């Protein structure tokens, strides 16, 4: 009886706690002071849904009250930005003219529709027309409404990648995806959170992964421009929200049209201002932005100081608009929504809609009195004369509008040197204490992702070192300084910066990875191993960390441990050929198992027939088997792919020397020493060969 009484008392206590919790949540949980505590924006106290803890509810919740707007928005480019392929939404031609040849990489692609599913098939033919390579990937998601283009994503294991071929609707043709003409990344271009979160609603990205997502929504939604809808929906269903601290009409939701000009523009610029590089502020990520914030709360955008008047990128709307006299003389009042209704498809508005926007300020009668005004008729098309249209510089086969409004669309422009070093500048012209650090980070990113010219690293180091003097705990600055020193072959200084970064923030696996590599460069393998193991406690599925641990274990003679790490790397990233090559080497070197070694190498080459480490290893196996001709073909193929691949020259020299063809061996060694003048093995071998040549002569 006493036990029953105790249980009853406990249950009553729990019930009271729940009631009090509900009461507290209803009346006090969302006071404006609590919600704005983590948000620097001056509007955070006005709009309660700017707080990071307010939840997104999805578009269907909005449609209950805003059905017509919901339906219209779903027909816009944003509303149709991301979705699954189906037989019901096919606009492409999968039956004819569905093949693309990339001459530069010698890969061919075929787009296939079969049994309700869609695929891209990569293949290669030899000189006789025989197929010598094939890789087929399923289309999992479509990016783009299809009015201009559709690009595709595939999922390999649990990771998301862009696919190499895009459908260009304007011209009704298949061609390589944007950026792939200069560098065909095949099926290996990772879809990172920053890309996903501008082509889609915010996704559930897995922390510390590069391209892994738990849940993927379908298209940009209402809340991307209006902010999280939890409070707004609850208030409409009778929940009491404390709004007494706010002075706006409805503090539970943001209406961009009612925002100050700067914040209104920033809602659009979060995605429509790409620049050359973006650097997120400390503690911010691509899904941290809330409408009402200033873009400068989130990130800095860097553009080239040498803007082309004739060429524009596809996501340069904000940058180009800011150059327009209309924008400048209106003091920024020419925001995006002056001309664009984000709830309606552009095509549904018609030419007259946009011309009327111009005429509101530029009356036809006044224009016709000016010297240039002879063609300014009432029904003239302002856009065709004052906003350039056509291919974007970074995306072919589309018809985009340059948002630099001006009298003359084309001007004489001096020819620019290919690969020239550019200077980056902050679009927002920020001057806070971390401005130099962020610019330094931008240069590191530019070096890694766009142009591998070391001048960018030297600029970065100077900016970062100076900026960190007054802001010693800037985590991003320390991390990028470490990476810059690592790329400049100064691992000792890299270690100093990276260790400080980990002290400040011990949960970023990328910092551990860079530190581990730095220790390896210094020959401190035990320390490198410890760092890699620490990183696996944070995120256990990083294929590069697992691969490096496998390499260390193999080097230490721990073959079984190495095999385990390599297999874990393959499980985490099945399409990475490096793990298969490492297993192939291990089975040959540690177990003398040539057959097993070949199996792994062949799998690496199935994934990437141009993967030079795999070709090199297979060539070494052929040399051991006495197939010199086969080995020579592989090593020469490596040099066709990468003329700077040093070991291929050494291997060719060894094979030709073994065959007694010393003059040819000598030529390969001389070429090697042009690339690596202090290579001791090459110099020793060259001395022996030259001595032998002298004896024969």
C-alpha positions as semicolon CSV with decimal commas, in nm:
position;residue;x (nm);y (nm);z (nm)
1;X;0,000;0,000;0,000
2;X;0,286;0,236;0,082
3;X;0,446;0,155;-0,252
4;X;0,123;0,239;-0,440
5;X;0,100;0,565;-0,247
6;X;0,458;0,655;-0,341
7;X;0,393;0,582;-0,709
8;X;0,079;0,797;-0,694
9;X;0,271;1,088;-0,538
10;X;0,546;1,061;-0,802
11;X;0,287;1,061;-1,081
12;X;0,113;1,367;-0,938
13;X;0,447;1,546;-0,909
14;X;0,531;1,465;-1,271
15;X;0,187;1,589;-1,381
16;X;0,236;1,917;-1,193
17;X;0,579;1,963;-1,353
18;X;0,433;1,902;-1,700
19;X;0,151;2,151;-1,641
20;X;0,392;2,414;-1,513
21;X;0,624;2,347;-1,808
22;X;0,336;2,393;-2,053
23;X;0,229;2,713;-1,875
24;X;0,585;2,844;-1,880
25;X;0,626;2,756;-2,248
26;X;0,298;2,923;-2,343
27;X;0,347;3,249;-2,160
28;X;0,714;3,300;-2,104
29;X;0,909;3,073;-2,334
30;X;0,936;3,315;-2,623
31;X;0,993;3,657;-2,475
32;X;1,182;3,880;-2,717
33;X;1,479;3,922;-2,482
34;X;1,541;3,546;-2,455
35;X;1,508;3,490;-2,828
36;X;1,742;3,764;-2,937
37;X;2,022;3,683;-2,698
38;X;2,227;3,503;-2,965
39;X;2,152;3,735;-3,254
40;X;2,346;4,056;-3,317
41;X;2,101;4,204;-3,566
42;X;1,929;4,527;-3,456
43;X;1,599;4,367;-3,561
44;X;1,638;4,059;-3,341
45;X;1,430;4,216;-3,065
46;X;1,155;4,299;-3,315
47;X;1,117;3,965;-3,492
48;X;1,096;3,677;-3,249
49;X;1,147;3,410;-3,515
50;X;1,501;3,532;-3,581
51;X;1,615;3,341;-3,274
52;X;1,814;3,028;-3,365
53;X;1,599;2,801;-3,145
54;X;1,274;2,873;-3,332
55;X;1,190;2,575;-3,552
56;X;1,110;2,548;-3,921
57;X;0,769;2,394;-3,993
58;X;0,769;2,339;-4,370
59;X;0,566;2,484;-4,657
60;X;0,258;2,269;-4,601
61;X;0,196;2,450;-4,273
62;X;0,200;2,781;-4,462
63;X;-0,040;2,656;-4,730
64;X;-0,321;2,612;-4,476
65;X;-0,372;2,990;-4,465
66;X;-0,185;3,113;-4,774
67;X;-0,296;2,860;-5,034
68;X;-0,296;3,082;-5,344
69;X;0,046;3,229;-5,266
70;X;0,170;2,877;-5,190
71;X;0,048;2,745;-5,527
72;X;0,197;3,035;-5,719
73;X;0,531;3,016;-5,539
74;X;0,560;2,645;-5,619
75;X;0,571;2,741;-5,988
76;X;0,866;2,979;-5,944
77;X;1,230;2,894;-5,999
78;X;1,287;2,885;-5,623
79;X;0,983;2,671;-5,555
80;X;1,101;2,424;-5,820
81;X;1,470;2,435;-5,731
82;X;1,518;2,081;-5,599
83;X;1,319;1,761;-5,643
84;X;1,321;1,390;-5,723
85;X;1,314;1,274;-6,086
86;X;1,004;1,091;-6,205
87;X;0,841;0,985;-6,529
88;X;0,590;1,265;-6,469
89;X;0,842;1,551;-6,472
90;X;1,064;1,453;-6,767
91;X;1,151;1,745;-6,996
92;X;1,480;1,602;-7,124
93;X;1,544;1,395;-7,435
94;X;1,658;1,052;-7,319
95;X;1,592;0,883;-7,656
96;X;1,803;1,071;-7,910
97;X;2,097;1,312;-7,901
98;X;2,147;1,184;-7,547
99;X;2,524;1,140;-7,564
100;X;2,801;1,384;-7,475
101;X;3,173;1,353;-7,549
102;X;3,430;1,536;-7,340
103;X;3,731;1,553;-7,569
104;X;3,958;1,694;-7,301
105;X;3,917;1,398;-7,064
106;X;3,822;1,143;-7,334
107;X;3,511;1,040;-7,141
108;X;3,175;0,983;-7,309
109;X;2,835;1,003;-7,141
110;X;2,497;0,856;-7,218
111;X;2,178;0,964;-7,042
112;X;1,937;0,677;-6,985
113;X;1,575;0,633;-6,878
114;X;1,480;0,274;-6,796
115;X;1,200;0,120;-6,591
116;X;1,106;0,452;-6,432
117;X;1,460;0,536;-6,322
118;X;1,724;0,766;-6,469
119;X;2,099;0,721;-6,509
120;X;2,414;0,876;-6,647
121;X;2,654;0,624;-6,798
122;X;3,021;0,712;-6,838
123;X;3,229;0,514;-7,083
124;X;3,548;0,528;-7,289
125;X;3,641;0,381;-7,626
126;X;3,984;0,280;-7,753
127;X;4,116;0,374;-8,097
128;X;3,938;0,074;-8,249
129;X;3,604;0,179;-8,100
130;X;3,597;-0,089;-7,832
131;X;3,458;0,005;-7,491
132;X;3,735;-0,006;-7,230
133;X;3,562;0,163;-6,936
134;X;3,208;0,197;-6,800
135;X;3,059;0,351;-6,486
136;X;2,686;0,399;-6,439
137;X;2,531;0,619;-6,170
138;X;2,167;0,673;-6,079
139;X;2,012;1,021;-6,084
140;X;1,874;1,076;-5,732
141;X;1,788;1,447;-5,731
142;X;1,738;1,728;-5,981
143;X;1,868;2,082;-5,922
144;X;1,696;2,359;-6,117
145;X;1,344;2,428;-6,237
146;X;1,433;2,335;-6,594
147;X;1,344;2,674;-6,739
148;X;1,714;2,733;-6,796
149;X;1,874;2,403;-6,705
150;X;1,865;2,091;-6,491
151;X;2,169;1,955;-6,311
152;X;2,167;1,621;-6,134
153;X;2,288;1,462;-5,813
154;X;2,376;1,104;-5,732
155;X;2,421;0,929;-5,400
156;X;2,717;0,696;-5,351
157;X;2,693;0,518;-5,019
158;X;2,563;0,795;-4,794
159;X;2,737;1,081;-4,976
160;X;2,594;1,325;-5,232
161;X;2,774;1,421;-5,554
162;X;2,706;1,633;-5,861
163;X;2,683;1,450;-6,193
164;X;2,888;1,545;-6,500
165;X;2,611;1,617;-6,754
166;X;2,340;1,886;-6,742
167;X;2,026;1,936;-6,951
168;X;2,020;2,289;-7,099
169;X;1,654;2,362;-7,165
170;X;1,695;2,679;-7,370
171;X;1,886;2,493;-7,638
172;X;1,729;2,155;-7,577
173;X;2,063;1,980;-7,544
174;X;2,282;1,780;-7,311
175;X;2,629;1,912;-7,228
176;X;2,884;1,902;-6,948
177;X;2,775;2,054;-6,618
178;X;2,889;2,408;-6,525
179;X;3,264;2,411;-6,458
180;X;3,319;2,066;-6,606
181;X;3,455;2,192;-6,939
182;X;3,765;2,322;-6,762
183;X;3,788;2,030;-6,520
184;X;3,572;1,721;-6,551
185;X;3,518;1,600;-6,194
186;X;3,300;1,315;-6,321
187;X;3,088;1,179;-6,033
188;X;3,322;1,303;-5,759
189;X;3,224;1,669;-5,705
190;X;3,085;1,675;-5,350
191;X;2,761;1,859;-5,278
192;X;2,862;2,058;-4,971
193;X;2,625;2,229;-4,728
194;X;2,699;2,576;-4,865
195;X;2,589;2,470;-5,216
196;X;2,291;2,269;-5,096
197;X;2,160;2,549;-4,877
198;X;2,130;2,795;-5,165
199;X;1,974;2,550;-5,410
200;X;1,735;2,412;-5,149
201;X;1,575;2,475;-4,813
202;X;1,806;2,424;-4,519
203;X;1,909;2,059;-4,499
204;X;2,005;1,838;-4,211
205;X;2,379;1,832;-4,284
206;X;2,590;1,593;-4,076
207;X;2,848;1,792;-3,880
208;X;3,212;1,732;-3,980
209;X;3,112;1,549;-4,296
210;X;3,167;1,711;-4,632
211;X;2,862;1,592;-4,825
212;X;2,644;1,378;-4,601
213;X;2,286;1,477;-4,520
214;X;2,024;1,312;-4,299
215;X;1,716;1,465;-4,458
216;X;1,686;1,649;-4,788
217;X;1,381;1,874;-4,851
218;X;1,234;1,940;-5,195
219;X;1,296;2,298;-5,303
220;X;1,346;2,640;-5,151
221;X;1,054;2,711;-4,922
222;X;0,859;2,999;-4,772
223;X;1,071;3,010;-4,457
224;X;1,389;3,087;-4,648
225;X;1,267;3,444;-4,697
226;X;1,023;3,472;-4,406
227;X;1,218;3,288;-4,137
228;X;1,114;2,988;-3,925
229;X;0,737;2,961;-3,900
230;X;0,693;2,783;-3,565
231;X;0,579;3,090;-3,370
232;X;0,362;3,222;-3,651
233;X;0,176;2,892;-3,687
234;X;0,134;2,850;-3,311
235;X;0,003;3,203;-3,274
236;X;-0,261;3,130;-3,539
237;X;-0,371;2,821;-3,351
238;X;-0,427;3,002;-3,025
239;X;-0,090;2,977;-2,856
240;X;-0,007;3,287;-2,656
241;X;0,325;3,440;-2,759
242;X;0,473;3,724;-2,558
243;X;0,508;4,001;-2,819
244;X;0,498;4,303;-2,590
245;X;0,866;4,385;-2,646
246;X;0,824;4,415;-3,023
247;X;0,709;4,718;-3,219
248;X;0,628;4,548;-3,550
249;X;0,286;4,441;-3,673
250;X;0,352;4,067;-3,648
251;X;0,674;3,978;-3,466
252;X;0,623;3,603;-3,517
253;X;0,720;3,612;-3,887
254;X;0,935;3,830;-4,112
255;X;0,780;4,004;-4,411
256;X;1,080;4,116;-4,620
257;X;0,875;4,396;-4,777
258;X;0,855;4,561;-4,433
259;X;1,225;4,532;-4,354
260;X;1,466;4,827;-4,378
261;X;1,627;4,846;-4,724
262;X;1,957;4,692;-4,619
263;X;1,803;4,393;-4,442
264;X;1,548;4,351;-4,721
265;X;1,823;4,331;-4,982
266;X;2,023;4,088;-4,769
267;X;1,740;3,834;-4,774
268;X;1,809;3,797;-5,146
269;X;2,185;3,845;-5,130
270;X;2,230;3,547;-4,898
271;X;2,229;3,345;-5,224
272;X;2,230;3,595;-5,510
273;X;2,573;3,739;-5,429
274;X;2,825;3,466;-5,494
275;X;3,142;3,671;-5,543
276;X;3,478;3,501;-5,584
277;X;3,478;3,361;-5,230
278;X;3,271;3,383;-4,913
279;X;3,404;3,358;-4,558
280;X;3,164;3,284;-4,275
281;X;3,197;3,476;-3,951
282;X;3,308;3,288;-3,642
283;X;3,031;3,056;-3,521
284;X;2,826;3,096;-3,839
285;X;2,739;2,837;-4,104
286;X;2,547;2,840;-4,431
287;X;2,222;2,762;-4,247
288;X;2,268;3,030;-3,977
289;X;2,106;3,314;-4,170
290;X;1,762;3,431;-4,063
291;X;1,564;3,695;-4,257
292;X;1,604;4,024;-4,073
293;X;1,973;3,963;-4,013
294;X;2,234;4,160;-4,199
295;X;2,445;3,960;-4,438
296;X;2,751;4,092;-4,258
297;X;2,631;3,909;-3,945
298;X;2,674;3,586;-4,142
299;X;2,964;3,619;-4,382
300;X;3,193;3,840;-4,586
301;X;3,177;3,827;-4,965
302;X;3,492;3,890;-5,168
303;X;3,491;4,005;-5,529
304;X;3,768;4,080;-5,776
305;X;3,885;4,439;-5,781
306;X;3,882;4,412;-6,161
307;X;3,514;4,374;-6,251
308;X;3,440;4,296;-6,614
309;X;3,180;4,526;-6,772
310;X;3,096;4,262;-7,033
311;X;3,100;3,926;-6,852
312;X;2,885;3,829;-6,557
313;X;2,841;3,516;-6,346
314;X;2,513;3,339;-6,288
315;X;2,481;3,438;-5,921
316;X;2,621;3,791;-5,950
317;X;2,290;3,978;-5,924
318;X;2,379;4,169;-5,609
319;X;2,726;4,265;-5,723
320;X;2,607;4,384;-6,065
321;X;2,301;4,569;-5,930
322;X;2,527;4,767;-5,697
323;X;2,712;4,906;-6,001
324;X;2,391;5,048;-6,151
325;X;2,329;5,422;-6,137
326;X;1,966;5,339;-6,053
327;X;2,081;5,165;-5,737
328;X;2,345;5,420;-5,644
329;X;2,129;5,731;-5,694
330;X;1,833;5,576;-5,513
331;X;2,056;5,517;-5,208
332;X;1,985;5,146;-5,225
333;X;1,609;5,181;-5,266
334;X;1,625;4,973;-5,586
335;X;1,599;4,643;-5,403
336;X;1,521;4,313;-5,573
337;X;1,151;4,315;-5,492
338;X;1,099;4,651;-5,663
339;X;1,103;4,455;-5,989
340;X;1,063;4,092;-5,881
341;X;0,765;3,930;-5,712
342;X;0,918;3,623;-5,544
343;X;0,576;3,456;-5,525
344;X;0,518;3,462;-5,902
345;X;0,709;3,297;-6,188
346;X;0,905;3,554;-6,389
347;X;0,752;3,429;-6,715
348;X;0,400;3,491;-6,588
349;X;0,468;3,862;-6,538
350;X;0,554;3,952;-6,896
351;X;0,773;4,222;-7,045
352;X;0,533;4,505;-6,966
353;X;0,559;4,437;-6,593
354;X;0,932;4,504;-6,588
355;X;0,918;4,796;-6,831
356;X;0,657;4,963;-6,611
357;X;0,898;4,940;-6,318
358;X;1,148;5,144;-6,518
359;X;0,889;5,396;-6,636
360;X;0,791;5,475;-6,277
361;X;1,118;5,669;-6,253
362;X;1,216;5,722;-6,617
363;X;0,915;5,879;-6,787
364;X;0,904;5,820;-7,162
365;X;0,841;6,188;-7,245
366;X;1,148;6,299;-7,053
367;X;1,368;6,028;-7,204
368;X;1,262;6,119;-7,557
369;X;1,385;6,476;-7,510
370;X;1,738;6,355;-7,435
371;X;1,997;6,305;-7,713
372;X;1,974;5,927;-7,680
373;X;1,595;5,937;-7,664
374;X;1,500;5,888;-8,027
375;X;1,413;5,520;-7,979
376;X;1,230;5,558;-7,650
377;X;0,882;5,465;-7,763
378;X;0,597;5,388;-7,526
379;X;0,615;5,017;-7,605
380;X;0,996;4,997;-7,611
381;X;1,166;4,716;-7,421
382;X;1,389;4,879;-7,160
383;X;1,554;4,549;-7,063
384;X;1,680;4,463;-7,412
385;X;1,876;4,789;-7,436
386;X;1,988;4,841;-7,079
387;X;2,036;4,495;-6,925
388;X;2,257;4,253;-7,115
389;X;2,120;3,904;-7,170
390;X;2,289;3,580;-7,272
391;X;2,529;3,316;-7,145
392;X;2,675;3,371;-6,802
393;X;3,054;3,356;-6,782
394;X;3,039;3,047;-6,560
395;X;2,739;2,868;-6,718
396;X;2,693;2,808;-7,090
397;X;2,373;2,758;-7,293
398;X;2,155;2,975;-7,067
399;X;1,989;3,312;-7,112
400;X;2,045;3,515;-6,798
401;X;2,008;3,886;-6,738
402;X;2,301;4,100;-6,630
403;X;2,172;4,319;-6,344
404;X;2,414;4,603;-6,415
405;X;2,165;4,856;-6,558
406;X;2,341;5,105;-6,789
407;X;2,318;5,303;-7,108
408;X;2,581;5,107;-7,301
409;X;2,575;4,730;-7,265
410;X;2,913;4,657;-7,421
411;X;3,231;4,856;-7,379
412;X;3,586;4,806;-7,499
413;X;3,771;4,596;-7,247
414;X;4,146;4,522;-7,254
415;X;4,224;4,155;-7,298
416;X;4,307;3,999;-6,963
417;X;4,596;3,761;-6,917
418;X;4,488;3,402;-6,861
419;X;4,558;3,288;-6,505
420;X;4,656;3,635;-6,385
421;X;4,676;3,698;-6,011
422;X;4,376;3,900;-5,895
423;X;4,318;4,112;-5,586
424;X;4,017;4,035;-5,368
425;X;3,816;4,304;-5,196
426;X;3,534;4,290;-4,943
427;X;3,205;4,369;-5,117
428;X;3,063;4,511;-4,792
429;X;3,383;4,707;-4,716
430;X;3,394;4,596;-4,353
431;X;3,664;4,742;-4,130
432;X;3,621;4,553;-3,801
433;X;3,914;4,400;-3,613
434;X;3,881;4,064;-3,793
435;X;3,855;4,205;-4,147
436;X;4,217;4,123;-4,237
437;X;4,177;3,771;-4,102
438;X;3,873;3,705;-4,317
439;X;4,048;3,843;-4,626
440;X;4,341;3,613;-4,550
441;X;4,102;3,318;-4,524
442;X;3,950;3,418;-4,859
443;X;4,293;3,404;-5,022
444;X;4,358;3,056;-4,878
445;X;4,023;2,935;-5,012
446;X;4,087;3,099;-5,349
447;X;4,423;2,920;-5,372
448;X;4,271;2,583;-5,285
449;X;3,955;2,603;-5,493
450;X;4,022;2,833;-5,788
451;X;4,383;2,918;-5,864
452;X;4,685;2,740;-5,717
453;X;4,921;3,037;-5,743
454;X;5,140;3,065;-5,433
455;X;5,117;3,444;-5,434
456;X;4,771;3,403;-5,279
457;X;4,922;3,204;-4,991
458;X;5,188;3,468;-4,925
459;X;4,918;3,736;-4,915
460;X;4,712;3,517;-4,684
461;X;4,997;3,454;-4,440
462;X;5,077;3,825;-4,415
463;X;4,713;3,916;-4,349
464;X;4,651;3,632;-4,106
465;X;4,969;3,685;-3,904
466;X;4,891;4,055;-3,869
467;X;4,523;4,003;-3,789
468;X;4,592;3,735;-3,530
469;X;4,813;3,972;-3,332
470;X;4,505;4,156;-3,210
471;X;4,261;3,864;-3,234
472;X;4,463;3,569;-3,110
473;X;4,167;3,336;-3,061
474;X;4,017;3,358;-3,409
475;X;3,966;2,987;-3,485
476;X;3,916;3,023;-3,859
477;X;4,221;3,245;-3,885
478;X;4,442;2,996;-3,701
479;X;4,313;2,702;-3,904
480;X;4,368;2,873;-4,238
481;X;4,708;3,004;-4,133
482;X;4,802;2,643;-4,057
483;X;4,677;2,530;-4,397
484;X;4,865;2,810;-4,573
485;X;5,192;2,716;-4,402
486;X;5,130;2,349;-4,485
487;X;5,084;2,435;-4,854
488;X;5,400;2,647;-4,837
489;X;5,590;2,342;-4,707
490;X;5,641;2,483;-4,359
491;X;5,483;2,213;-4,138
492;X;5,651;2,341;-3,823
493;X;5,465;2,672;-3,836
494;X;5,154;2,490;-3,950
495;X;5,161;2,282;-3,630
496;X;5,187;2,594;-3,414
497;X;4,878;2,751;-3,569
498;X;4,672;2,431;-3,585
499;X;4,741;2,332;-3,224
500;X;4,620;2,675;-3,113
501;X;4,307;2,633;-3,326
502;X;4,228;2,298;-3,162
503;X;4,276;2,449;-2,816
504;X;4,014;2,711;-2,907
505;X;3,775;2,466;-3,074
506;X;3,841;2,094;-3,018
507;X;3,548;1,965;-3,229
508;X;3,645;2,045;-3,590
509;X;3,779;1,731;-3,757
510;X;3,929;1,926;-4,050
511;X;4,175;2,093;-3,810
512;X;4,285;1,757;-3,670
513;X;4,334;1,625;-4,023
514;X;4,558;1,918;-4,122
515;X;4,752;1,884;-3,796
516;X;4,800;1,511;-3,854
517;X;4,941;1,575;-4,201
518;X;5,173;1,843;-4,058
519;X;5,309;1,598;-3,801
520;X;5,363;1,340;-4,075
521;X;5,560;1,595;-4,277
522;X;5,779;1,649;-3,971
523;X;5,833;1,274;-3,936
524;X;5,639;1,263;-3,607
525;X;5,424;0,964;-3,697
526;X;5,321;0,875;-3,343
527;X;5,187;1,226;-3,286
528;X;5,011;1,215;-3,622
529;X;4,845;0,888;-3,526
530;X;4,728;1,029;-3,192
531;X;4,577;1,331;-3,366
532;X;4,395;1,116;-3,623
533;X;4,258;0,891;-3,348
534;X;4,131;1,196;-3,157
535;X;3,952;1,313;-3,470
536;X;3,776;0,976;-3,508
537;X;3,625;1,025;-3,163
538;X;3,453;1,335;-3,305
539;X;3,354;1,190;-3,643
540;X;3,433;0,827;-3,714
541;X;3,357;0,820;-4,088
542;X;3,614;1,050;-4,246
543;X;3,767;0,843;-4,528
544;X;4,085;1,052;-4,553
545;X;4,160;1,022;-4,181
546;X;4,094;0,647;-4,193
547;X;4,318;0,613;-4,498
548;X;4,602;0,803;-4,332
549;X;4,574;0,586;-4,022
550;X;4,590;0,281;-4,247
551;X;4,907;0,416;-4,407
552;X;5,067;0,473;-4,066
553;X;4,975;0,125;-3,945
554;X;5,109;-0,034;-4,262
555;X;5,432;0,163;-4,228
556;X;5,463;0,035;-3,871
557;X;5,418;-0,324;-3,987
558;X;5,064;-0,360;-3,848
559;X;4,905;-0,506;-4,159
560;X;4,579;-0,626;-4,003
561;X;4,514;-0,288;-3,839
562;X;4,589;-0,116;-4,171
563;X;4,344;-0,343;-4,356
564;X;4,075;-0,258;-4,102
565;X;4,124;0,117;-4,150
566;X;4,127;0,088;-4,530
567;X;3,806;-0,114;-4,527
568;X;3,642;0,140;-4,297
569;X;3,748;0,414;-4,540
570;X;3,587;0,223;-4,827
571;X;3,266;0,180;-4,628
572;X;3,258;0,554;-4,554
573;X;3,342;0,666;-4,908
574;X;3,298;0,378;-5,156
575;X;3,391;0,584;-5,461
576;X;3,736;0,697;-5,338
577;X;3,995;0,495;-5,537
578;X;4,284;0,573;-5,301
579;X;4,168;0,326;-5,037
580;X;4,160;0,043;-5,292
581;X;4,511;0,128;-5,413
582;X;4,640;0,121;-5,056
583;X;4,489;-0,223;-5,001
584;X;4,641;-0,337;-5,329
585;X;4,986;-0,222;-5,223
586;X;4,949;-0,382;-4,882
587;X;4,855;-0,725;-5,019
588;X;5,151;-0,714;-5,258
589;X;5,415;-0,581;-5,017
590;X;5,306;-0,746;-4,692
591;X;5,157;-1,073;-4,819
592;X;5,310;-1,115;-5,169
593;X;4,954;-1,176;-5,289
594;X;4,969;-1,046;-5,645
595;X;4,624;-1,172;-5,742
596;X;4,451;-1,000;-5,448
597;X;4,655;-0,687;-5,507
598;X;4,542;-0,674;-5,870
599;X;4,177;-0,710;-5,767
600;X;4,193;-0,394;-5,557
601;X;4,389;-0,202;-5,821
602;X;4,139;-0,300;-6,090
603;X;3,853;-0,179;-5,868
604;X;4,031;0,156;-5,826
605;X;4,068;0,180;-6,205
606;X;3,702;0,085;-6,254
607;X;3,614;0,388;-6,043
608;X;3,871;0,609;-6,215
609;X;4,064;0,475;-6,516
610;X;4,297;0,776;-6,497
611;X;4,387;0,739;-6,128
612;X;4,764;0,765;-6,153
613;X;4,859;0,588;-5,826
614;X;4,660;0,284;-5,943
615;X;4,823;0,289;-6,287
616;X;5,165;0,325;-6,125
617;X;5,110;0,033;-5,891
618;X;4,975;-0,188;-6,169
619;X;5,279;-0,097;-6,378
620;X;5,508;-0,209;-6,095
621;X;5,323;-0,542;-6,078
622;X;5,370;-0,591;-6,453
623;X;5,743;-0,518;-6,418
624;X;5,767;-0,785;-6,147
625;X;5,582;-1,028;-6,374
626;X;5,822;-0,955;-6,661
627;X;5,572;-0,765;-6,876
628;X;5,796;-0,469;-6,955
629;X;5,594;-0,360;-7,258
630;X;5,271;-0,349;-7,058
631;X;5,442;-0,158;-6,779
632;X;5,593;0,096;-7,021
633;X;5,249;0,165;-7,170
634;X;5,104;0,230;-6,824
635;X;5,389;0,459;-6,714
636;X;5,370;0,654;-7,041
637;X;4,994;0,686;-6,997
638;X;5,054;0,833;-6,652
639;X;5,272;1,104;-6,808
640;X;4,999;1,180;-7,062
641;X;4,761;1,237;-6,770
642;X;5,010;1,420;-6,550
643;X;5,345;1,525;-6,706
644;X;5,475;1,613;-6,357
645;X;5,429;1,264;-6,207
646;X;5,788;1,211;-6,090
647;X;5,780;0,838;-6,011
648;X;5,664;0,756;-6,365
649;X;5,991;0,899;-6,503
650;X;6,189;0,695;-6,250
651;X;5,997;0,377;-6,329
652;X;6,043;0,422;-6,703
653;X;6,415;0,485;-6,652
654;X;6,441;0,165;-6,447
655;X;6,259;-0,047;-6,706
656;X;6,465;0,085;-6,997
657;X;6,789;0,047;-6,801
658;X;6,697;-0,315;-6,725
659;X;6,641;-0,369;-7,097
660;X;6,981;-0,217;-7,173
661;X;6,833;0,087;-7,347
662;X;7,049;0,328;-7,149
663;X;7,009;0,638;-7,367
664;X;6,631;0,630;-7,326
665;X;6,669;0,566;-6,952
666;X;6,904;0,865;-6,930
667;X;6,646;1,094;-7,099
668;X;6,376;0,999;-6,850
669;X;6,611;1,066;-6,558
670;X;6,705;1,407;-6,697
671;X;6,335;1,492;-6,727
672;X;6,282;1,377;-6,369
673;X;6,565;1,598;-6,243
674;X;6,413;1,901;-6,415
675;X;6,113;1,853;-6,188
676;X;6,307;1,741;-5,877
677;X;6,669;1,863;-5,904
678;X;6,776;1,721;-5,566
679;X;6,629;1,372;-5,606
680;X;6,915;1,155;-5,476
681;X;6,798;0,825;-5,622
682;X;6,768;0,978;-5,967
683;X;7,114;1,135;-5,943
684;X;7,273;0,806;-5,832
685;X;7,103;0,613;-6,110
686;X;7,198;0,877;-6,368
687;X;7,564;0,861;-6,259
688;X;7,567;0,481;-6,301
689;X;7,400;0,498;-6,641
690;X;7,638;0,768;-6,769
691;X;7,933;0,562;-6,646
692;X;7,798;0,258;-6,831
693;X;7,743;0,463;-7,148
694;X;8,105;0,587;-7,132
695;X;8,233;0,228;-7,098
696;X;8,035;0,114;-7,400
697;X;8,160;0,410;-7,602
